[in-house]
């Protein structure tokens, strides 16, 4: 899947603030996320990771050997491998991120932690392995969040990068994706304040 500068700019707006219900495509993909702790705080952490990555997609020179990481939350850099985490960086990561790293490995059948630079390069507009764009997150319960992404109607798409962010932001369990009519997102969005 190809991303354009326009689609990345629109995605960045959705990461920063919720989209209007009339802007939704006909269907969205839903990930049901059980979180440790407060659901609204989880959404804030997840957005804090995605915002700088999508912004890099809009502005960075992906021909460079490494991308700037100064806007990436320190806890996210520490929980991965490679640039930004340094030797023993995972010990500096908060408990929710370390537990999320372990839950990601279990969910993926032994998947290794992502290298920060590899993860950021997934947001290159010319990278076709990221099969999703952020749409929204809704709080579905005290410890349940629904993460909505635009997968262009596909039920199977590249999303390991999203799962890594979702788990390390504090997910205990992630189910999905399932394709849902956008009306399901719209109903949840309209029934709650902006998380």
JSON list of C-alpha atoms in Angstrom, two decimals:
[
{"chain": "A", "resi": 1, "resn": "UNK", "atom": "CA", "xyz": [0.00, 0.00, 0.00]},
{"chain": "A", "resi": 2, "resn": "UNK", "atom": "CA", "xyz": [1.30, 3.40, -0.94]},
{"chain": "A", "resi": 3, "resn": "UNK", "atom": "CA", "xyz": [0.93, 6.47, 1.21]},
{"chain": "A", "resi": 4, "resn": "UNK", "atom": "CA", "xyz": [1.08, 9.99, -0.23]},
{"chain": "A", "resi": 5, "resn": "UNK", "atom": "CA", "xyz": [2.08, 13.27, 1.35]},
{"chain": "A", "resi": 6, "resn": "UNK", "atom": "CA", "xyz": [-1.60, 14.25, 1.34]},
{"chain": "A", "resi": 7, "resn": "UNK", "atom": "CA", "xyz": [-2.76, 11.01, 2.98]},
{"chain": "A", "resi": 8, "resn": "UNK", "atom": "CA", "xyz": [-0.01, 11.29, 5.62]},
{"chain": "A", "resi": 9, "resn": "UNK", "atom": "CA", "xyz": [-0.98, 14.90, 6.36]},
{"chain": "A", "resi": 10, "resn": "UNK", "atom": "CA", "xyz": [-4.61, 13.80, 6.80]},
{"chain": "A", "resi": 11, "resn": "UNK", "atom": "CA", "xyz": [-3.49, 10.89, 8.99]},
{"chain": "A", "resi": 12, "resn": "UNK", "atom": "CA", "xyz": [-1.44, 13.25, 11.17]},
{"chain": "A", "resi": 13, "resn": "UNK", "atom": "CA", "xyz": [-4.52, 15.45, 11.67]},
{"chain": "A", "resi": 14, "resn": "UNK", "atom": "CA", "xyz": [-6.47, 12.34, 12.78]},
{"chain": "A", "resi": 15, "resn": "UNK", "atom": "CA", "xyz": [-3.72, 11.34, 15.22]},
{"chain": "A", "resi": 16, "resn": "UNK", "atom": "CA", "xyz": [-3.81, 14.83, 16.76]},
{"chain": "A", "resi": 17, "resn": "UNK", "atom": "CA", "xyz": [-7.60, 15.21, 16.87]},
{"chain": "A", "resi": 18, "resn": "UNK", "atom": "CA", "xyz": [-10.56, 13.01, 16.13]},
{"chain": "A", "resi": 19, "resn": "UNK", "atom": "CA", "xyz": [-12.00, 13.12, 12.64]},
{"chain": "A", "resi": 20, "resn": "UNK", "atom": "CA", "xyz": [-15.56, 14.15, 11.91]},
{"chain": "A", "resi": 21, "resn": "UNK", "atom": "CA", "xyz": [-18.00, 11.31, 11.39]},
{"chain": "A", "resi": 22, "resn": "UNK", "atom": "CA", "xyz": [-18.83, 12.44, 7.86]},
{"chain": "A", "resi": 23, "resn": "UNK", "atom": "CA", "xyz": [-15.18, 11.99, 6.82]},
{"chain": "A", "resi": 24, "resn": "UNK", "atom": "CA", "xyz": [-15.11, 8.22, 7.38]},
{"chain": "A", "resi": 25, "resn": "UNK", "atom": "CA", "xyz": [-14.68, 5.70, 4.59]},
{"chain": "A", "resi": 26, "resn": "UNK", "atom": "CA", "xyz": [-17.44, 3.06, 4.28]},
{"chain": "A", "resi": 27, "resn": "UNK", "atom": "CA", "xyz": [-15.55, 0.53, 6.43]},
{"chain": "A", "resi": 28, "resn": "UNK", "atom": "CA", "xyz": [-12.77, 0.64, 9.02]},
{"chain": "A", "resi": 29, "resn": "UNK", "atom": "CA", "xyz": [-10.71, -2.07, 10.66]},
{"chain": "A", "resi": 30, "resn": "UNK", "atom": "CA", "xyz": [-11.09, -2.50, 14.39]},
{"chain": "A", "resi": 31, "resn": "UNK", "atom": "CA", "xyz": [-8.57, -3.73, 16.95]},
{"chain": "A", "resi": 32, "resn": "UNK", "atom": "CA", "xyz": [-10.05, -4.43, 20.39]},
{"chain": "A", "resi": 33, "resn": "UNK", "atom": "CA", "xyz": [-7.34, -3.63, 22.93]},
{"chain": "A", "resi": 34, "resn": "UNK", "atom": "CA", "xyz": [-7.40, -4.63, 26.59]},
{"chain": "A", "resi": 35, "resn": "UNK", "atom": "CA", "xyz": [-5.12, -2.31, 28.52]},
{"chain": "A", "resi": 36, "resn": "UNK", "atom": "CA", "xyz": [-3.37, -2.22, 31.84]},
{"chain": "A", "resi": 37, "resn": "UNK", "atom": "CA", "xyz": [-4.56, 0.85, 33.68]},
{"chain": "A", "resi": 38, "resn": "UNK", "atom": "CA", "xyz": [-6.63, 3.77, 32.50]},
{"chain": "A", "resi": 39, "resn": "UNK", "atom": "CA", "xyz": [-7.97, 3.52, 28.94]},
{"chain": "A", "resi": 40, "resn": "UNK", "atom": "CA", "xyz": [-7.77, 7.28, 28.24]},
{"chain": "A", "resi": 41, "resn": "UNK", "atom": "CA", "xyz": [-4.12, 7.39, 29.39]},
{"chain": "A", "resi": 42, "resn": "UNK", "atom": "CA", "xyz": [-3.40, 4.47, 27.07]},
{"chain": "A", "resi": 43, "resn": "UNK", "atom": "CA", "xyz": [-4.88, 6.32, 24.08]},
{"chain": "A", "resi": 44, "resn": "UNK", "atom": "CA", "xyz": [-2.75, 9.35, 24.92]},
{"chain": "A", "resi": 45, "resn": "UNK", "atom": "CA", "xyz": [0.43, 7.20, 25.01]},
{"chain": "A", "resi": 46, "resn": "UNK", "atom": "CA", "xyz": [-0.42, 5.51, 21.71]},
{"chain": "A", "resi": 47, "resn": "UNK", "atom": "CA", "xyz": [-1.05, 8.84, 20.02]},
{"chain": "A", "resi": 48, "resn": "UNK", "atom": "CA", "xyz": [2.22, 10.19, 21.45]},
{"chain": "A", "resi": 49, "resn": "UNK", "atom": "CA", "xyz": [4.11, 7.44, 19.61]},
{"chain": "A", "resi": 50, "resn": "UNK", "atom": "CA", "xyz": [2.23, 7.68, 16.33]},
{"chain": "A", "resi": 51, "resn": "UNK", "atom": "CA", "xyz": [2.29, 11.47, 15.99]},
{"chain": "A", "resi": 52, "resn": "UNK", "atom": "CA", "xyz": [6.07, 11.85, 15.54]},
{"chain": "A", "resi": 53, "resn": "UNK", "atom": "CA", "xyz": [6.22, 8.80, 13.24]},
{"chain": "A", "resi": 54, "resn": "UNK", "atom": "CA", "xyz": [3.48, 10.07, 10.94]},
{"chain": "A", "resi": 55, "resn": "UNK", "atom": "CA", "xyz": [5.01, 13.56, 11.05]},
{"chain": "A", "resi": 56, "resn": "UNK", "atom": "CA", "xyz": [8.32, 12.04, 9.87]},
{"chain": "A", "resi": 57, "resn": "UNK", "atom": "CA", "xyz": [6.38, 10.42, 7.05]},
{"chain": "A", "resi": 58, "resn": "UNK", "atom": "CA", "xyz": [5.34, 13.90, 5.97]},
{"chain": "A", "resi": 59, "resn": "UNK", "atom": "CA", "xyz": [8.71, 15.63, 6.36]},
{"chain": "A", "resi": 60, "resn": "UNK", "atom": "CA", "xyz": [11.72, 13.30, 6.65]},
{"chain": "A", "resi": 61, "resn": "UNK", "atom": "CA", "xyz": [14.29, 12.40, 4.04]},
{"chain": "A", "resi": 62, "resn": "UNK", "atom": "CA", "xyz": [14.04, 8.62, 4.06]},
{"chain": "A", "resi": 63, "resn": "UNK", "atom": "CA", "xyz": [17.23, 8.36, 1.99]},
{"chain": "A", "resi": 64, "resn": "UNK", "atom": "CA", "xyz": [19.18, 9.15, 5.16]},
{"chain": "A", "resi": 65, "resn": "UNK", "atom": "CA", "xyz": [20.73, 6.32, 7.15]},
{"chain": "A", "resi": 66, "resn": "UNK", "atom": "CA", "xyz": [18.79, 7.23, 10.28]},
{"chain": "A", "resi": 67, "resn": "UNK", "atom": "CA", "xyz": [15.79, 9.35, 11.14]},
{"chain": "A", "resi": 68, "resn": "UNK", "atom": "CA", "xyz": [15.62, 11.92, 13.95]},
{"chain": "A", "resi": 69, "resn": "UNK", "atom": "CA", "xyz": [14.17, 10.48, 17.16]},
{"chain": "A", "resi": 70, "resn": "UNK", "atom": "CA", "xyz": [14.01, 13.61, 19.33]},
{"chain": "A", "resi": 71, "resn": "UNK", "atom": "CA", "xyz": [10.18, 13.70, 19.26]},
{"chain": "A", "resi": 72, "resn": "UNK", "atom": "CA", "xyz": [9.75, 9.97, 19.94]},
{"chain": "A", "resi": 73, "resn": "UNK", "atom": "CA", "xyz": [8.79, 9.33, 23.58]},
{"chain": "A", "resi": 74, "resn": "UNK", "atom": "CA", "xyz": [11.79, 8.08, 25.55]},
{"chain": "A", "resi": 75, "resn": "UNK", "atom": "CA", "xyz": [9.90, 5.09, 26.90]},
{"chain": "A", "resi": 76, "resn": "UNK", "atom": "CA", "xyz": [9.08, 3.92, 23.37]},
{"chain": "A", "resi": 77, "resn": "UNK", "atom": "CA", "xyz": [12.70, 4.28, 22.24]},
{"chain": "A", "resi": 78, "resn": "UNK", "atom": "CA", "xyz": [13.90, 2.42, 25.34]},
{"chain": "A", "resi": 79, "resn": "UNK", "atom": "CA", "xyz": [11.60, -0.58, 24.96]},
{"chain": "A", "resi": 80, "resn": "UNK", "atom": "CA", "xyz": [12.78, -1.44, 21.45]},
{"chain": "A", "resi": 81, "resn": "UNK", "atom": "CA", "xyz": [16.20, -2.28, 20.16]},
{"chain": "A", "resi": 82, "resn": "UNK", "atom": "CA", "xyz": [18.83, -0.29, 18.35]},
{"chain": "A", "resi": 83, "resn": "UNK", "atom": "CA", "xyz": [18.95, 3.49, 17.98]},
{"chain": "A", "resi": 84, "resn": "UNK", "atom": "CA", "xyz": [17.51, 5.35, 20.91]},
{"chain": "A", "resi": 85, "resn": "UNK", "atom": "CA", "xyz": [17.50, 2.48, 23.36]},
{"chain": "A", "resi": 86, "resn": "UNK", "atom": "CA", "xyz": [21.20, 1.99, 24.00]},
{"chain": "A", "resi": 87, "resn": "UNK", "atom": "CA", "xyz": [22.63, -0.77, 26.08]},
{"chain": "A", "resi": 88, "resn": "UNK", "atom": "CA", "xyz": [20.19, -1.82, 28.74]},
{"chain": "A", "resi": 89, "resn": "UNK", "atom": "CA", "xyz": [17.60, 0.73, 27.64]},
{"chain": "A", "resi": 90, "resn": "UNK", "atom": "CA", "xyz": [14.75, -1.65, 28.30]},
{"chain": "A", "resi": 91, "resn": "UNK", "atom": "CA", "xyz": [15.38, -1.41, 32.06]},
{"chain": "A", "resi": 92, "resn": "UNK", "atom": "CA", "xyz": [14.66, 2.33, 31.83]},
{"chain": "A", "resi": 93, "resn": "UNK", "atom": "CA", "xyz": [11.33, 1.69, 30.13]},
{"chain": "A", "resi": 94, "resn": "UNK", "atom": "CA", "xyz": [8.24, 1.90, 32.33]},
{"chain": "A", "resi": 95, "resn": "UNK", "atom": "CA", "xyz": [6.57, -1.31, 33.44]},
{"chain": "A", "resi": 96, "resn": "UNK", "atom": "CA", "xyz": [3.65, -0.93, 31.00]},
{"chain": "A", "resi": 97, "resn": "UNK", "atom": "CA", "xyz": [6.09, -0.80, 28.06]},
{"chain": "A", "resi": 98, "resn": "UNK", "atom": "CA", "xyz": [8.17, -3.76, 29.25]},
{"chain": "A", "resi": 99, "resn": "UNK", "atom": "CA", "xyz": [5.04, -5.83, 29.86]},
{"chain": "A", "resi": 100, "resn": "UNK", "atom": "CA", "xyz": [3.75, -4.77, 26.43]},
{"chain": "A", "resi": 101, "resn": "UNK", "atom": "CA", "xyz": [6.99, -5.93, 24.80]},
{"chain": "A", "resi": 102, "resn": "UNK", "atom": "CA", "xyz": [6.48, -9.35, 26.39]},
{"chain": "A", "resi": 103, "resn": "UNK", "atom": "CA", "xyz": [2.80, -9.43, 25.38]},
{"chain": "A", "resi": 104, "resn": "UNK", "atom": "CA", "xyz": [3.81, -8.56, 21.79]},
{"chain": "A", "resi": 105, "resn": "UNK", "atom": "CA", "xyz": [6.28, -11.47, 21.75]},
{"chain": "A", "resi": 106, "resn": "UNK", "atom": "CA", "xyz": [3.58, -13.82, 23.03]},
{"chain": "A", "resi": 107, "resn": "UNK", "atom": "CA", "xyz": [0.98, -12.48, 20.58]},
{"chain": "A", "resi": 108, "resn": "UNK", "atom": "CA", "xyz": [3.31, -12.90, 17.61]},
{"chain": "A", "resi": 109, "resn": "UNK", "atom": "CA", "xyz": [4.65, -16.31, 18.66]},
{"chain": "A", "resi": 110, "resn": "UNK", "atom": "CA", "xyz": [8.06, -15.06, 19.69]},
{"chain": "A", "resi": 111, "resn": "UNK", "atom": "CA", "xyz": [8.29, -11.84, 17.71]},
{"chain": "A", "resi": 112, "resn": "UNK", "atom": "CA", "xyz": [11.39, -9.85, 18.55]},
{"chain": "A", "resi": 113, "resn": "UNK", "atom": "CA", "xyz": [11.31, -6.24, 19.74]},
{"chain": "A", "resi": 114, "resn": "UNK", "atom": "CA", "xyz": [11.33, -3.74, 16.91]},
{"chain": "A", "resi": 115, "resn": "UNK", "atom": "CA", "xyz": [14.38, -1.63, 16.20]},
{"chain": "A", "resi": 116, "resn": "UNK", "atom": "CA", "xyz": [13.31, 2.00, 16.55]},
{"chain": "A", "resi": 117, "resn": "UNK", "atom": "CA", "xyz": [14.74, 3.04, 13.18]},
{"chain": "A", "resi": 118, "resn": "UNK", "atom": "CA", "xyz": [13.13, 0.06, 11.40]},
{"chain": "A", "resi": 119, "resn": "UNK", "atom": "CA", "xyz": [9.81, 0.97, 12.97]},
{"chain": "A", "resi": 120, "resn": "UNK", "atom": "CA", "xyz": [10.10, 4.63, 11.96]},
{"chain": "A", "resi": 121, "resn": "UNK", "atom": "CA", "xyz": [11.03, 3.71, 8.38]},
{"chain": "A", "resi": 122, "resn": "UNK", "atom": "CA", "xyz": [7.62, 2.02, 8.07]},
{"chain": "A", "resi": 123, "resn": "UNK", "atom": "CA", "xyz": [6.19, 5.54, 7.80]},
{"chain": "A", "resi": 124, "resn": "UNK", "atom": "CA", "xyz": [8.14, 6.28, 4.61]},
{"chain": "A", "resi": 125, "resn": "UNK", "atom": "CA", "xyz": [5.52, 7.27, 2.00]},
{"chain": "A", "resi": 126, "resn": "UNK", "atom": "CA", "xyz": [7.15, 4.87, -0.44]},
{"chain": "A", "resi": 127, "resn": "UNK", "atom": "CA", "xyz": [7.05, 1.93, 2.00]},
{"chain": "A", "resi": 128, "resn": "UNK", "atom": "CA", "xyz": [4.23, -0.37, 0.98]},
{"chain": "A", "resi": 129, "resn": "UNK", "atom": "CA", "xyz": [4.33, -2.80, 3.92]},
{"chain": "A", "resi": 130, "resn": "UNK", "atom": "CA", "xyz": [2.33, -0.54, 6.25]},
{"chain": "A", "resi": 131, "resn": "UNK", "atom": "CA", "xyz": [-1.17, -1.52, 5.22]},
{"chain": "A", "resi": 132, "resn": "UNK", "atom": "CA", "xyz": [-3.07, 0.89, 7.44]},
{"chain": "A", "resi": 133, "resn": "UNK", "atom": "CA", "xyz": [-3.59, 4.52, 8.35]},
{"chain": "A", "resi": 134, "resn": "UNK", "atom": "CA", "xyz": [-4.65, 5.70, 11.78]},
{"chain": "A", "resi": 135, "resn": "UNK", "atom": "CA", "xyz": [-8.28, 6.67, 12.04]},
{"chain": "A", "resi": 136, "resn": "UNK", "atom": "CA", "xyz": [-9.25, 7.00, 15.72]},
{"chain": "A", "resi": 137, "resn": "UNK", "atom": "CA", "xyz": [-9.39, 5.39, 19.14]},
{"chain": "A", "resi": 138, "resn": "UNK", "atom": "CA", "xyz": [-12.50, 5.09, 21.27]},
{"chain": "A", "resi": 139, "resn": "UNK", "atom": "CA", "xyz": [-12.75, 4.07, 24.91]},
{"chain": "A", "resi": 140, "resn": "UNK", "atom": "CA", "xyz": [-15.00, 1.02, 25.04]},
{"chain": "A", "resi": 141, "resn": "UNK", "atom": "CA", "xyz": [-14.70, 0.39, 28.80]},
{"chain": "A", "resi": 142, "resn": "UNK", "atom": "CA", "xyz": [-12.50, 1.16, 31.81]},
{"chain": "A", "resi": 143, "resn": "UNK", "atom": "CA", "xyz": [-9.73, -1.08, 30.43]},
{"chain": "A", "resi": 144, "resn": "UNK", "atom": "CA", "xyz": [-10.82, -1.52, 26.80]},
{"chain": "A", "resi": 145, "resn": "UNK", "atom": "CA", "xyz": [-9.93, 0.63, 23.82]},
{"chain": "A", "resi": 146, "resn": "UNK", "atom": "CA", "xyz": [-11.03, 0.27, 20.24]},
{"chain": "A", "resi": 147, "resn": "UNK", "atom": "CA", "xyz": [-8.34, 1.27, 17.78]},
{"chain": "A", "resi": 148, "resn": "UNK", "atom": "CA", "xyz": [-9.77, 2.10, 14.36]},
{"chain": "A", "resi": 149, "resn": "UNK", "atom": "CA", "xyz": [-7.62, 2.16, 11.23]},
{"chain": "A", "resi": 150, "resn": "UNK", "atom": "CA", "xyz": [-8.30, 2.62, 7.56]},
{"chain": "A", "resi": 151, "resn": "UNK", "atom": "CA", "xyz": [-7.13, -0.53, 5.80]},
{"chain": "A", "resi": 152, "resn": "UNK", "atom": "CA", "xyz": [-8.88, 0.31, 2.53]},
{"chain": "A", "resi": 153, "resn": "UNK", "atom": "CA", "xyz": [-11.44, -2.39, 3.26]},
{"chain": "A", "resi": 154, "resn": "UNK", "atom": "CA", "xyz": [-8.89, -5.20, 3.53]},
{"chain": "A", "resi": 155, "resn": "UNK", "atom": "CA", "xyz": [-9.35, -7.76, 6.29]},
{"chain": "A", "resi": 156, "resn": "UNK", "atom": "CA", "xyz": [-5.71, -8.91, 6.13]},
{"chain": "A", "resi": 157, "resn": "UNK", "atom": "CA", "xyz": [-2.96, -6.30, 5.95]},
{"chain": "A", "resi": 158, "resn": "UNK", "atom": "CA", "xyz": [0.51, -5.52, 7.26]},
{"chain": "A", "resi": 159, "resn": "UNK", "atom": "CA", "xyz": [0.08, -4.29, 10.82]},
{"chain": "A", "resi": 160, "resn": "UNK", "atom": "CA", "xyz": [2.94, -5.66, 12.93]},
{"chain": "A", "resi": 161, "resn": "UNK", "atom": "CA", "xyz": [4.23, -2.10, 13.31]},
{"chain": "A", "resi": 162, "resn": "UNK", "atom": "CA", "xyz": [0.85, -1.01, 14.71]},
{"chain": "A", "resi": 163, "resn": "UNK", "atom": "CA", "xyz": [0.74, -4.03, 17.03]},
{"chain": "A", "resi": 164, "resn": "UNK", "atom": "CA", "xyz": [4.21, -3.14, 18.36]},
{"chain": "A", "resi": 165, "resn": "UNK", "atom": "CA", "xyz": [3.04, 0.39, 19.19]},
{"chain": "A", "resi": 166, "resn": "UNK", "atom": "CA", "xyz": [-0.25, -0.87, 20.63]},
{"chain": "A", "resi": 167, "resn": "UNK", "atom": "CA", "xyz": [1.36, -3.42, 22.93]},
{"chain": "A", "resi": 168, "resn": "UNK", "atom": "CA", "xyz": [4.23, -1.25, 24.13]},
{"chain": "A", "resi": 169, "resn": "UNK", "atom": "CA", "xyz": [1.82, 1.59, 24.93]},
{"chain": "A", "resi": 170, "resn": "UNK", "atom": "CA", "xyz": [0.29, -0.73, 27.52]},
{"chain": "A", "resi": 171, "resn": "UNK", "atom": "CA", "xyz": [-1.88, -3.32, 25.79]},
{"chain": "A", "resi": 172, "resn": "UNK", "atom": "CA", "xyz": [-2.38, -6.60, 27.61]},
{"chain": "A", "resi": 173, "resn": "UNK", "atom": "CA", "xyz": [-4.24, -8.21, 24.72]},
{"chain": "A", "resi": 174, "resn": "UNK", "atom": "CA", "xyz": [-5.11, -7.16, 21.18]},
{"chain": "A", "resi": 175, "resn": "UNK", "atom": "CA", "xyz": [-7.82, -8.86, 19.11]},
{"chain": "A", "resi": 176, "resn": "UNK", "atom": "CA", "xyz": [-8.40, -8.16, 15.46]},
{"chain": "A", "resi": 177, "resn": "UNK", "atom": "CA", "xyz": [-8.45, -6.72, 13.00]},
{"chain": "A", "resi": 178, "resn": "UNK", "atom": "CA", "xyz": [-12.06, -7.08, 12.04]},
{"chain": "A", "resi": 179, "resn": "UNK", "atom": "CA", "xyz": [-13.67, -5.04, 9.27]},
{"chain": "A", "resi": 180, "resn": "UNK", "atom": "CA", "xyz": [-16.57, -2.96, 10.56]},
{"chain": "A", "resi": 181, "resn": "UNK", "atom": "CA", "xyz": [-18.95, -0.52, 8.95]},
{"chain": "A", "resi": 182, "resn": "UNK", "atom": "CA", "xyz": [-17.87, 3.02, 9.74]},
{"chain": "A", "resi": 183, "resn": "UNK", "atom": "CA", "xyz": [-21.23, 3.53, 11.46]},
{"chain": "A", "resi": 184, "resn": "UNK", "atom": "CA", "xyz": [-19.95, 1.38, 14.36]},
{"chain": "A", "resi": 185, "resn": "UNK", "atom": "CA", "xyz": [-17.02, 3.77, 14.86]},
{"chain": "A", "resi": 186, "resn": "UNK", "atom": "CA", "xyz": [-19.28, 6.79, 14.43]},
{"chain": "A", "resi": 187, "resn": "UNK", "atom": "CA", "xyz": [-21.69, 5.57, 17.11]},
{"chain": "A", "resi": 188, "resn": "UNK", "atom": "CA", "xyz": [-18.85, 5.02, 19.60]},
{"chain": "A", "resi": 189, "resn": "UNK", "atom": "CA", "xyz": [-17.22, 8.33, 18.72]},
{"chain": "A", "resi": 190, "resn": "UNK", "atom": "CA", "xyz": [-20.42, 10.27, 19.27]},
{"chain": "A", "resi": 191, "resn": "UNK", "atom": "CA", "xyz": [-21.17, 8.60, 22.60]},
{"chain": "A", "resi": 192, "resn": "UNK", "atom": "CA", "xyz": [-18.03, 9.77, 24.40]},
{"chain": "A", "resi": 193, "resn": "UNK", "atom": "CA", "xyz": [-15.71, 12.70, 24.89]},
{"chain": "A", "resi": 194, "resn": "UNK", "atom": "CA", "xyz": [-12.46, 12.98, 22.98]},
{"chain": "A", "resi": 195, "resn": "UNK", "atom": "CA", "xyz": [-9.91, 10.64, 24.61]}
]
